[in-house]
PDB file of C-alpha atoms in Angstrom:
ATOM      1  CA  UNK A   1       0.000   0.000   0.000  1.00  0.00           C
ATOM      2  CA  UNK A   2       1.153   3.639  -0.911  1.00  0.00           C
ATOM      3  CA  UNK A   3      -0.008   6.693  -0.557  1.00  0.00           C
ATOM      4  CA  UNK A   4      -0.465   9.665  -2.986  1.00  0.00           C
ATOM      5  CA  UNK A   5       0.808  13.382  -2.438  1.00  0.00           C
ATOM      6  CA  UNK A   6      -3.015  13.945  -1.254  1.00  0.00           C
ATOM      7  CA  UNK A   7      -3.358  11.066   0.984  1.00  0.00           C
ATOM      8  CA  UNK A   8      -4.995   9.372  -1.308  1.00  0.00           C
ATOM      9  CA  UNK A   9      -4.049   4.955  -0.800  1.00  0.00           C
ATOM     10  CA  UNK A  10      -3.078   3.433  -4.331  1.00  0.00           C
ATOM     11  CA  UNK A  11      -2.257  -0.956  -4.157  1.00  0.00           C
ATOM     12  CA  UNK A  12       0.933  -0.953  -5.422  1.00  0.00           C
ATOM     13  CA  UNK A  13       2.913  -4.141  -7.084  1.00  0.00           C
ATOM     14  CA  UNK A  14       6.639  -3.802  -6.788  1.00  0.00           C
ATOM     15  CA  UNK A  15       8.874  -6.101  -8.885  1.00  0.00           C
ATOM     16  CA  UNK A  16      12.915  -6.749  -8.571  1.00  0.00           C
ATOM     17  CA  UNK A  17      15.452  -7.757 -10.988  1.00  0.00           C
ATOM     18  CA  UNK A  18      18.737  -7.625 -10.518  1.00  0.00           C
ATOM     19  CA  UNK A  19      21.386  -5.569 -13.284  1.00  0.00           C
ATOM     20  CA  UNK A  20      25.049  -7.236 -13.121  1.00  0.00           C
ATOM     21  CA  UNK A  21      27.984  -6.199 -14.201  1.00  0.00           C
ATOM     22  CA  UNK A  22      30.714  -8.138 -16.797  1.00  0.00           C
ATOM     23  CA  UNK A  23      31.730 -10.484 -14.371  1.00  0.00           C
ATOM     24  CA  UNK A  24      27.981 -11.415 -13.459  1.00  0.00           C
ATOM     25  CA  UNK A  25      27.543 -10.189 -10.077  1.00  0.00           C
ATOM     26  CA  UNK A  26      24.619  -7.966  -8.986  1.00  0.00           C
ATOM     27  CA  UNK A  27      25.617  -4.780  -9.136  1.00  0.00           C
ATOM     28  CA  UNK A  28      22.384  -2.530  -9.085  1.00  0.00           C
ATOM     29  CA  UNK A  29      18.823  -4.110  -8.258  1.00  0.00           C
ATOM     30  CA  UNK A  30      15.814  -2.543 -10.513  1.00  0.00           C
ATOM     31  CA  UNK A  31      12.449  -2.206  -8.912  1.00  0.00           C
ATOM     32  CA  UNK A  32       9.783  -1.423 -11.033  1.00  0.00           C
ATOM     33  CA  UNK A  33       6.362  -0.399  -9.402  1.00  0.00           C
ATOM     34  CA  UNK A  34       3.095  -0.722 -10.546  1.00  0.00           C
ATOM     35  CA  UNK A  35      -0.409   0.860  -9.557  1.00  0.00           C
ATOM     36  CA  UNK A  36      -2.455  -2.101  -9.208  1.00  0.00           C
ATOM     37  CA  UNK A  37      -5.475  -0.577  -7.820  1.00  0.00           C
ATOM     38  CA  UNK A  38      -7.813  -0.468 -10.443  1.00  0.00           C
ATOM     39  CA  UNK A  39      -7.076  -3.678 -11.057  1.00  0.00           C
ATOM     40  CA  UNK A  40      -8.158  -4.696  -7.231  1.00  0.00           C
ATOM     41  CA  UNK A  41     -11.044  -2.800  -7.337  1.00  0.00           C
ATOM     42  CA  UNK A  42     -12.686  -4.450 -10.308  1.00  0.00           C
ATOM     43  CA  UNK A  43     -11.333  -7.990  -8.729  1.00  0.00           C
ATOM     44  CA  UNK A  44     -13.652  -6.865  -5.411  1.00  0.00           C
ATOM     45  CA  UNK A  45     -16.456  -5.821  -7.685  1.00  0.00           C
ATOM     46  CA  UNK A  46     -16.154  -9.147  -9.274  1.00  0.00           C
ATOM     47  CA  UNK A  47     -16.658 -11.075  -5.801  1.00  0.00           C
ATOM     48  CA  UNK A  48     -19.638  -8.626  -4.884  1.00  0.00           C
ATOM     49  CA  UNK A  49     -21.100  -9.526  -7.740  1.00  0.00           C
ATOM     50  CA  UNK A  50     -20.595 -13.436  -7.512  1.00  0.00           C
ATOM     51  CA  UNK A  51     -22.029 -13.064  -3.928  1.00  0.00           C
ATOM     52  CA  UNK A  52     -25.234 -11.427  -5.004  1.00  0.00           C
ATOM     53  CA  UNK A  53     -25.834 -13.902  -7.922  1.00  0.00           C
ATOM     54  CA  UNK A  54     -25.440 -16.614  -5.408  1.00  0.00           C
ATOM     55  CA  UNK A  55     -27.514 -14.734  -3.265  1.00  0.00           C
ATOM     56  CA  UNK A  56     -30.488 -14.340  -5.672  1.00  0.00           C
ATOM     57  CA  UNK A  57     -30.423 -17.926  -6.161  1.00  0.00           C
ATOM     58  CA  UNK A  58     -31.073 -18.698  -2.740  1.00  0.00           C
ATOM     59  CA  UNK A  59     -33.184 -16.135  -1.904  1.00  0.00           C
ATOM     60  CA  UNK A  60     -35.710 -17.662  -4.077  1.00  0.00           C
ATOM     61  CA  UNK A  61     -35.117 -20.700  -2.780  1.00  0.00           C
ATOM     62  CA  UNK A  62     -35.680 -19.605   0.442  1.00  0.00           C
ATOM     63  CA  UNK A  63     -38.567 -17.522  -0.669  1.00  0.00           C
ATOM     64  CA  UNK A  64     -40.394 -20.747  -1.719  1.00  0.00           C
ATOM     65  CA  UNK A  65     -39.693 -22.402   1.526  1.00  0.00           C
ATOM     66  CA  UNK A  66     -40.553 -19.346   3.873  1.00  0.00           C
ATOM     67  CA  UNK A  67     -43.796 -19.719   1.579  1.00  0.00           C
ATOM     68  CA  UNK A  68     -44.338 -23.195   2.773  1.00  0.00           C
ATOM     69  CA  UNK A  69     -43.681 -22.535   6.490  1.00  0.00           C
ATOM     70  CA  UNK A  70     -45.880 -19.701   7.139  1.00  0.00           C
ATOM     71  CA  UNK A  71     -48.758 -21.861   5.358  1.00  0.00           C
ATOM     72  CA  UNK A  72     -48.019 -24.457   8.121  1.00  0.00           C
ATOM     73  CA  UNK A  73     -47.779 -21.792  10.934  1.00  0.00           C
ATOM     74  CA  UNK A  74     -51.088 -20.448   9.665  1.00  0.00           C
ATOM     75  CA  UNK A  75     -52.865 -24.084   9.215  1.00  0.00           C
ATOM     76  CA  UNK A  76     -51.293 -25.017  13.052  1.00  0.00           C
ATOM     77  CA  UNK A  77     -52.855 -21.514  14.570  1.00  0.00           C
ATOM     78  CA  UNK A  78     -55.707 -22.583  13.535  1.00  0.00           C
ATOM     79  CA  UNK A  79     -56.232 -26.310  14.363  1.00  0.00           C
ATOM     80  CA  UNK A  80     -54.976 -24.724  18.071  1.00  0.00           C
ATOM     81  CA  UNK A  81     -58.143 -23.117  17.830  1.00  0.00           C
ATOM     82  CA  UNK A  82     -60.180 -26.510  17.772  1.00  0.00           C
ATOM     83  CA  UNK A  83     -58.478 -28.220  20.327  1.00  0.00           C
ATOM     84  CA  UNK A  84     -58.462 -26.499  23.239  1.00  0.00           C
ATOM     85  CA  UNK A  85     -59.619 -29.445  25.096  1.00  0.00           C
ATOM     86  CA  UNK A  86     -57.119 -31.883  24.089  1.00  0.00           C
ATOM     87  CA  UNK A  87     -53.407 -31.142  26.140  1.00  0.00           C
ATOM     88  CA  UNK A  88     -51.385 -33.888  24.356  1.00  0.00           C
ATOM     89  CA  UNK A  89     -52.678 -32.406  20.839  1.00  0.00           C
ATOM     90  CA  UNK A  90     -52.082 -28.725  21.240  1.00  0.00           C
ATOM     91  CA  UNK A  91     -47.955 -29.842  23.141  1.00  0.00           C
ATOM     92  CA  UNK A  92     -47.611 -31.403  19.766  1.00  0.00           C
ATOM     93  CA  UNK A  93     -49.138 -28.774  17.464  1.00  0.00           C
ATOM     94  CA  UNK A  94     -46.870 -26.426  19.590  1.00  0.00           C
ATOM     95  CA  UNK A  95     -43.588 -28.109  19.070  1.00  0.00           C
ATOM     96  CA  UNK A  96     -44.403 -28.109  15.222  1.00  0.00           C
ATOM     97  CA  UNK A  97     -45.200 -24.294  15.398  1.00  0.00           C
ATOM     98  CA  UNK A  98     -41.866 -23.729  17.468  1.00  0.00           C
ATOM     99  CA  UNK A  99     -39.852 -26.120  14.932  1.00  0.00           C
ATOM    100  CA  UNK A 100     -40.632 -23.808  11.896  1.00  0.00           C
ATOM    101  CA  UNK A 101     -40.330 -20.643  13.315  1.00  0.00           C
ATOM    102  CA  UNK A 102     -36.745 -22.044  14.418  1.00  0.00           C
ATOM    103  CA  UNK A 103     -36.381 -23.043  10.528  1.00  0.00           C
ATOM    104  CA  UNK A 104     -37.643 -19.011   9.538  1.00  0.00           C
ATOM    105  CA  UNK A 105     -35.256 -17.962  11.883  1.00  0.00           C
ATOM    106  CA  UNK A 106     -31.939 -19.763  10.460  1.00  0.00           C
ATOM    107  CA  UNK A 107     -33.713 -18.702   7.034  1.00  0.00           C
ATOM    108  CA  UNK A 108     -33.021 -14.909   8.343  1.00  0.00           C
ATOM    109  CA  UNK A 109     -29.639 -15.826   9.627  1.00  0.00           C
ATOM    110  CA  UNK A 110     -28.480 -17.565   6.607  1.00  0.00           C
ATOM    111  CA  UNK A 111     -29.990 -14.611   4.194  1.00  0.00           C
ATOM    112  CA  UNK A 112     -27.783 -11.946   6.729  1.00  0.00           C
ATOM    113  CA  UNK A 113     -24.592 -14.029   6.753  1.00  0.00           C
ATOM    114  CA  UNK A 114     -24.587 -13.438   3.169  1.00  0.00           C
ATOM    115  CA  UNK A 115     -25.096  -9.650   3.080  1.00  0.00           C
ATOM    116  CA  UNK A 116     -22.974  -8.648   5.408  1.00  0.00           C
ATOM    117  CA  UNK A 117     -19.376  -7.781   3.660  1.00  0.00           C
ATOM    118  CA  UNK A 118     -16.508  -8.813   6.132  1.00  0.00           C
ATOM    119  CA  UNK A 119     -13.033  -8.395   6.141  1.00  0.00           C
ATOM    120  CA  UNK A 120     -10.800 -11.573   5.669  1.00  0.00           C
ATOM    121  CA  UNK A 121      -9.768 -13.421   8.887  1.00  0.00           C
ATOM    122  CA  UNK A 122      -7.421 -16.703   8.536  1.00  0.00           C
ATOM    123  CA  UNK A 123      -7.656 -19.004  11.262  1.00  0.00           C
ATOM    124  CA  UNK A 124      -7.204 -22.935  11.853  1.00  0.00           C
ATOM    125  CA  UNK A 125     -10.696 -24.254  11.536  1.00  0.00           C
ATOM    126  CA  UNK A 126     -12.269 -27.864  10.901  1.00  0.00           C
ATOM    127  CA  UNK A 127     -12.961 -27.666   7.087  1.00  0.00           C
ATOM    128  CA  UNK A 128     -15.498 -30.621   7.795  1.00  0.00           C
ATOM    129  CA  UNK A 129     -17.238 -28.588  10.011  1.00  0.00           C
ATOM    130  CA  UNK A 130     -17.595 -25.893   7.455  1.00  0.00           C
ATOM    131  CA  UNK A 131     -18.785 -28.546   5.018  1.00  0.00           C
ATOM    132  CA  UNK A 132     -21.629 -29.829   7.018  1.00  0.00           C
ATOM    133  CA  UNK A 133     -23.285 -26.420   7.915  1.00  0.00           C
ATOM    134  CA  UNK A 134     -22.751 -25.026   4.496  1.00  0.00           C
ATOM    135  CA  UNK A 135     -24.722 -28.105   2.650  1.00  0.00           C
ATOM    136  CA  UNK A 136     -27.303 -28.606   5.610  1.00  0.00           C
ATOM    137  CA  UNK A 137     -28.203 -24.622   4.773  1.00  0.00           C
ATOM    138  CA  UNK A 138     -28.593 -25.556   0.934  1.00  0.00           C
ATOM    139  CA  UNK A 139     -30.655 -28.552   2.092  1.00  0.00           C
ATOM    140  CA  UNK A 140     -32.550 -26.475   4.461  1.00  0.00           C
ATOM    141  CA  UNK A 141     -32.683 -23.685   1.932  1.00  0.00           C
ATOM    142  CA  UNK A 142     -34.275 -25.910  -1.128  1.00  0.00           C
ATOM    143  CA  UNK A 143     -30.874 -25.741  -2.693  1.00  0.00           C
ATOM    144  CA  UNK A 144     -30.198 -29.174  -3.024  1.00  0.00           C
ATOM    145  CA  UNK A 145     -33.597 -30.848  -1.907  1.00  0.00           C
ATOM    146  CA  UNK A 146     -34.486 -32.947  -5.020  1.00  0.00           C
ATOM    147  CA  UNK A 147     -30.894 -34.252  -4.999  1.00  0.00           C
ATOM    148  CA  UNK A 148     -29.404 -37.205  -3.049  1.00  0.00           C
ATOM    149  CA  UNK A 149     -26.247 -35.644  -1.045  1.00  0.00           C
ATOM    150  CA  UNK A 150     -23.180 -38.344   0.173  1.00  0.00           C
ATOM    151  CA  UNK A 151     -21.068 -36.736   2.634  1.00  0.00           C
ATOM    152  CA  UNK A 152     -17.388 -39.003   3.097  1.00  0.00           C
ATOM    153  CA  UNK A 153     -15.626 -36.344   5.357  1.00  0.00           C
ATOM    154  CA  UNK A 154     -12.045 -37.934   6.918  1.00  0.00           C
ATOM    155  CA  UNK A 155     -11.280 -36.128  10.141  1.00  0.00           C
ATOM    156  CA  UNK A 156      -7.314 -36.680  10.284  1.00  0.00           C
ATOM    157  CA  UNK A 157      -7.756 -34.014   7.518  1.00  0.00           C
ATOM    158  CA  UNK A 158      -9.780 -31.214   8.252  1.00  0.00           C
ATOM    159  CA  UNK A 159      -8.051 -28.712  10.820  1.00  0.00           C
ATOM    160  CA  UNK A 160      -6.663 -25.919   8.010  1.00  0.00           C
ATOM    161  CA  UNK A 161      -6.321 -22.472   8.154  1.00  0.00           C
ATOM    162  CA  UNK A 162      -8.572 -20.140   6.419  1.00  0.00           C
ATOM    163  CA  UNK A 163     -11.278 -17.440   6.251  1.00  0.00           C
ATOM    164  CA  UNK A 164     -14.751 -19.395   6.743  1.00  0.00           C
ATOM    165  CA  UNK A 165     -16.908 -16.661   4.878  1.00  0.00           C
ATOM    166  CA  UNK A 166     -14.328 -17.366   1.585  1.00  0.00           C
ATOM    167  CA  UNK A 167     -14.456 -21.053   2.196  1.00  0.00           C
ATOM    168  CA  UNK A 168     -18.454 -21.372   2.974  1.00  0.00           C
ATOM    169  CA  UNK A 169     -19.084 -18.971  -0.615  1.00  0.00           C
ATOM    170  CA  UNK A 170     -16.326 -21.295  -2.328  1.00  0.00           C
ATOM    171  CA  UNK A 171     -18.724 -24.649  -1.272  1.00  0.00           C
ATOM    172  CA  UNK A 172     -21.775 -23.129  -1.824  1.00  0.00           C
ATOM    173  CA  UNK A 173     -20.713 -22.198  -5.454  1.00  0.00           C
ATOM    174  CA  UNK A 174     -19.601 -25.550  -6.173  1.00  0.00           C
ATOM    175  CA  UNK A 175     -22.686 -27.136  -4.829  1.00  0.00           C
ATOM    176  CA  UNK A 176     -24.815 -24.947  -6.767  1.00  0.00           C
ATOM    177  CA  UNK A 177     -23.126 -25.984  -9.988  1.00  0.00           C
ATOM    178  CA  UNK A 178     -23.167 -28.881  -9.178  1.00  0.00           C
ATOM    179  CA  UNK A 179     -27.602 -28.706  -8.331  1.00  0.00           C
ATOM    180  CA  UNK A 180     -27.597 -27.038 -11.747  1.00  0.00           C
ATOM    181  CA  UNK A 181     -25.721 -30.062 -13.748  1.00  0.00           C
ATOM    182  CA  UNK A 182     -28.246 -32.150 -12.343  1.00  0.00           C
ATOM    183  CA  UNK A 183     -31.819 -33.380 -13.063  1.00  0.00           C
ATOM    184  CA  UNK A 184     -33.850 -33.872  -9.911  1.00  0.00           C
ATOM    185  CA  UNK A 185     -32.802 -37.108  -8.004  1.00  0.00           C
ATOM    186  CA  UNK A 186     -29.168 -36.962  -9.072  1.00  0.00           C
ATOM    187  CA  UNK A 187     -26.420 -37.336  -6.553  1.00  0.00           C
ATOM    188  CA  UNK A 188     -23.935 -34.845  -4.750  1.00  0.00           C
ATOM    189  CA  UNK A 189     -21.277 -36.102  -3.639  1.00  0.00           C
ATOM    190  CA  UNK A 190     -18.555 -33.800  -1.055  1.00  0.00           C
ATOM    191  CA  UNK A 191     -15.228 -36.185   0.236  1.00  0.00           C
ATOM    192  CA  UNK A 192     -12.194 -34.937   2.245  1.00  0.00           C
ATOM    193  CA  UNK A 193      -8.870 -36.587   2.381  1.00  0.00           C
ATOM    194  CA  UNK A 194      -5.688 -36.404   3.439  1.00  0.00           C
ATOM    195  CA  UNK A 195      -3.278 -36.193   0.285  1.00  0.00           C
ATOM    196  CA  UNK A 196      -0.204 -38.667  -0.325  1.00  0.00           C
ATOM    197  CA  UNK A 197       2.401 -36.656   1.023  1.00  0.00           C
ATOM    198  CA  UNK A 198       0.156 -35.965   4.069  1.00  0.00           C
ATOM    199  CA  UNK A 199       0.550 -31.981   3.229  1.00  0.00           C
ATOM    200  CA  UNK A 200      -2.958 -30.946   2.239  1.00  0.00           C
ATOM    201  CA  UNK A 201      -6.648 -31.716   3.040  1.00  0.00           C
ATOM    202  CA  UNK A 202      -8.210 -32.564  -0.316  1.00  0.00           C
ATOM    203  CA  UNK A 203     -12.290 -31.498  -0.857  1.00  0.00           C
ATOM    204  CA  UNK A 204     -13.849 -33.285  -3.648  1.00  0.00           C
ATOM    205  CA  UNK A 205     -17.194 -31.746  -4.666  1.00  0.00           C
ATOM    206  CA  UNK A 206     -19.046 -33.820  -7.405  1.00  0.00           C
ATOM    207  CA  UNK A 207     -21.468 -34.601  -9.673  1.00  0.00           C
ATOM    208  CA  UNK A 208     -23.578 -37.050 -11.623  1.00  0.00           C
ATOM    209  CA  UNK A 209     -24.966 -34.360 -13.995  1.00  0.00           C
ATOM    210  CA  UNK A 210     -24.072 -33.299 -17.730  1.00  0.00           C
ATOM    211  CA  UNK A 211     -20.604 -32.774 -17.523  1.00  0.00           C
ATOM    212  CA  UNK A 212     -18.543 -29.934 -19.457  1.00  0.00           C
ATOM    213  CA  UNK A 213     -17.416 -30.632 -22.992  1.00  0.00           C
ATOM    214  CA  UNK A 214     -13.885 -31.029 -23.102  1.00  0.00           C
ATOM    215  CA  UNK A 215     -13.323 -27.911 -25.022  1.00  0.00           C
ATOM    216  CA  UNK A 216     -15.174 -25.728 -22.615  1.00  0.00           C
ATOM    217  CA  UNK A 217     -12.186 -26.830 -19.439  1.00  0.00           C
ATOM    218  CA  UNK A 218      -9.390 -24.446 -20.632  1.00  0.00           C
ATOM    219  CA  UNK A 219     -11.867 -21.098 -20.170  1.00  0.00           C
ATOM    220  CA  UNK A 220     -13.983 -22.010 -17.218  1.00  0.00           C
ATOM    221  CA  UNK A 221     -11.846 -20.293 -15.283  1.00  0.00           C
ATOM    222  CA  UNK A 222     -12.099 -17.197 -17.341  1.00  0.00           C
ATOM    223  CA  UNK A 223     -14.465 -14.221 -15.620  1.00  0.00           C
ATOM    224  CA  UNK A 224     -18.278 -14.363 -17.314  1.00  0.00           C
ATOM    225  CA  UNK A 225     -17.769 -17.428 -19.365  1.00  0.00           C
ATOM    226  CA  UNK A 226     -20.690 -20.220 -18.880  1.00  0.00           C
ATOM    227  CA  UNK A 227     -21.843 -23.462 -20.053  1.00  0.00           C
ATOM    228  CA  UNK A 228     -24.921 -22.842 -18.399  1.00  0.00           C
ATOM    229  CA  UNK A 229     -28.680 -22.016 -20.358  1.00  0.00           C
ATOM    230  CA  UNK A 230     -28.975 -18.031 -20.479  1.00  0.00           C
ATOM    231  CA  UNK A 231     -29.786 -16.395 -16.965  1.00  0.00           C
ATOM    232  CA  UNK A 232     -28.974 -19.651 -15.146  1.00  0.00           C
ATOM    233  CA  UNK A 233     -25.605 -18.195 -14.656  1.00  0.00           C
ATOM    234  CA  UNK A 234     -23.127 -15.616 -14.562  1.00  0.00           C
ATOM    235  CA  UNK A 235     -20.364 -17.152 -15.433  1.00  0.00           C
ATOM    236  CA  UNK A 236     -18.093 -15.866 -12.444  1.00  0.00           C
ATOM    237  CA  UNK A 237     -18.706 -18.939  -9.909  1.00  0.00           C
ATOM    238  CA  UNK A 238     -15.856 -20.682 -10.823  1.00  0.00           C
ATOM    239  CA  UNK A 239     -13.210 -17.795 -11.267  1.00  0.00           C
ATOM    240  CA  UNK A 240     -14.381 -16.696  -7.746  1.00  0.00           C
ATOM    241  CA  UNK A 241     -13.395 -19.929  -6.506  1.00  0.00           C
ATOM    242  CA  UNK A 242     -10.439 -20.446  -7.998  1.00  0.00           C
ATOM    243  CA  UNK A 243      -9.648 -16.813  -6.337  1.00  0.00           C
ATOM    244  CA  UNK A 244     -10.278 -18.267  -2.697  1.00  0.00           C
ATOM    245  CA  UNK A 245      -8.490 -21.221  -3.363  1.00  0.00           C
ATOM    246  CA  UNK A 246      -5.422 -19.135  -4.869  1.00  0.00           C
ATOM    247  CA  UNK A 247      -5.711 -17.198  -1.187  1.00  0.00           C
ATOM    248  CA  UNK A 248      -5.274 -20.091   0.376  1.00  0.00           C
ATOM    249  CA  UNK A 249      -1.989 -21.024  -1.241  1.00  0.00           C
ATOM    250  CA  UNK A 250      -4.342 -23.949  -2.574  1.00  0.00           C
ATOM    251  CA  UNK A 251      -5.096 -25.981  -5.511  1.00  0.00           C
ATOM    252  CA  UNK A 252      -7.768 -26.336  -7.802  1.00  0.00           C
ATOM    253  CA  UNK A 253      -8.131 -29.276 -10.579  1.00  0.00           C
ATOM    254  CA  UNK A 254     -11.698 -30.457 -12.385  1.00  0.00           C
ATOM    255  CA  UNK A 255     -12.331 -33.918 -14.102  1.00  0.00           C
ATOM    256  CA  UNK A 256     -15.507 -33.575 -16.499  1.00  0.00           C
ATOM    257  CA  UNK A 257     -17.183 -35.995 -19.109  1.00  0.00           C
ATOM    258  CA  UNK A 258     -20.285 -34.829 -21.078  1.00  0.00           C
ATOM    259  CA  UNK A 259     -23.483 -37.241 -19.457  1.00  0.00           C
ATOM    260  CA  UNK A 260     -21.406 -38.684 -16.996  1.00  0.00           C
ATOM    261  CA  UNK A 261     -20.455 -36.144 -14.391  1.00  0.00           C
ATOM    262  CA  UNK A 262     -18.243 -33.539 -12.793  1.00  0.00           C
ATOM    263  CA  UNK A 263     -15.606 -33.697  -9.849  1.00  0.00           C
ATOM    264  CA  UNK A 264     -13.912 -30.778  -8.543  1.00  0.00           C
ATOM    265  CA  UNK A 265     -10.829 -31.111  -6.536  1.00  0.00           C
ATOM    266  CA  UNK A 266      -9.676 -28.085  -3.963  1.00  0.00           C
ATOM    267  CA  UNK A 267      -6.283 -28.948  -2.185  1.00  0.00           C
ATOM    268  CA  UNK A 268      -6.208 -27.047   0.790  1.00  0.00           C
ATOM    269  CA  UNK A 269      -2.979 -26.813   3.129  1.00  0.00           C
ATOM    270  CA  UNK A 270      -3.506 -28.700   6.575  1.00  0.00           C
ATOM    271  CA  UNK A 271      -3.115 -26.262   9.325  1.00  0.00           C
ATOM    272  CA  UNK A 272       0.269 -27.467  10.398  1.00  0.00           C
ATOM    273  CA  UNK A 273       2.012 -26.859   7.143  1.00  0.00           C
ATOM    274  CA  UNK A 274       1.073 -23.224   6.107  1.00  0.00           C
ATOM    275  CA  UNK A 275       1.428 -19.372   7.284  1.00  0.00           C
ATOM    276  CA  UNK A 276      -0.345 -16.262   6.363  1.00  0.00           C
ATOM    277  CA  UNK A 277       1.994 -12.952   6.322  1.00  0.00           C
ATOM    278  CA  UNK A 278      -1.553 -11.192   7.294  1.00  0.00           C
ATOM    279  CA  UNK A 279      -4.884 -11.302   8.651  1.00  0.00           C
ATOM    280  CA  UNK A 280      -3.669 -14.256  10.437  1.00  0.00           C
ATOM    281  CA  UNK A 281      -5.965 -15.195  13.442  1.00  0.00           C
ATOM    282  CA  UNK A 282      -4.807 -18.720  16.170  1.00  0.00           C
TER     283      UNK A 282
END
């Protein structure tokens, strides 16, 4: 970070290379600086709007849902009405009433932790744990209801460090590609591993769904391009997590075949093995 003559803070990307003489030692060392932060700006106006696409799609999820629940608060207030008489019946009409208004409530909670913009924060956390409440929401949600989800989690794995919000918008926009390759009744499947050399937990999201041709692997990483039917995408899902995973000194690799399926594989550092220079939080 620099700062202008007027206060003003510009990102700034400074480069070295070295200038030797005859004899090949370093004589003079040439750093060349450039302003990066236009560049940063349009990469946070990228994730902003990733985060409201995803949003949209599971606000009408939820939207359908919070539909549902009221209709069953509403039919419950009113059967409470006609059994005034009976103890054991209203108790159990009662714990139903209190059960969905739990349900609208982590609807609320889910729709906030989405909105709110926060600043990074790396810390060691159980990826697993992550996992699990970040598909249990899309389940909750009407995300991924019509589909059959297999969780494999491996627990000698999961402690890395990283910033959950980045992590929980990196598995819900791999699980929502992966709901949109599918037809209703298709399996999800989300794994974590240790790798070979013991260094990195490895998340596999996949899918039984249509695949991506072959040709289409080389620019799905490239901002606003989509295999996906007009407004069923924007074409920034992938790029975004690519990002996180680049932020987490990660690694990102996709098998596809057309009709058979997807499988995304994030390699994420175990906690012992990596450092942050900043934002880093034990």
């Amino acid at each position: 970070m620099r700062y202008t003559r007027e206060g003003e803070p510009r990102h700034v990307l400074i480069s070295a290379a070295p200038i030797t003489g005859e004899d090949g030692s370093v004589e003079e060392v040439s750093l060349i600086y450039k302003d990066i932060t236009d560049l940063k700006q349009a990469h946070e106006q990228l994730l902003r709007t990733e985060k409201q696409a995803t949003l949209g799609i599971i606000a009408g999820s939820i939207g359908h849902e919070l539909n549902n629940l009221v209709g069953g608060l509403l039919l419950h207030a009113q059967v409470l009405k006609e059994v005034d008489k009976e103890p054991e019946k209203v108790r159990e009409i009662a714990d139903l009433f209190c059960a969905n208004l739990e349900k609208v409530a982590l609807h609320g909670k889910n729709l906030l932790s989405l909105s709110r913009p926060t600043s990074p924060r790396f810390e060691p956390m159980d990826i697993n744990a992550v996992i699990n409440e970040t598909t249990d929401t899309l389940i909750l949600t009407g995300v991924l209801k019509h589909f059959k989800v297999v969780r494999d989690l491996c627990k000698e794995s999961s402690i890395v460090y990283g910033d959950r919000n980045l992590l929980e918008q990196l598995i819900r926009n791999l699980e929502i590609n992966a709901a949109h390759a599918m037809k209703m009744g298709g399996k999800l499947e989300v794994r974590t591993r240790l790798s070979e050399d013991q260094s990195d937990c490895v998340l596999t999201i996949g899918d039984d769904g249509c695949g991506i041709p072959e040709e289409a692997l080389e620019k799905i990483f490239q901002p606003f391009y989509t295999t996906k039917s007009e407004g069923q995408g924007t074409g920034l899902g992938l790029p975004i997590v690519k990002d996180i995973v680049e932020k987490h000194n990660g690694t990102i690799r996709i098998e596809s075949q057309v009709d058979v399926g997807t499988r995304v594989h994030i390699g994420l550092p175990v906690a012992r093995d990596v450092t942050f220079t900043q934002g880093l939080a034990i």
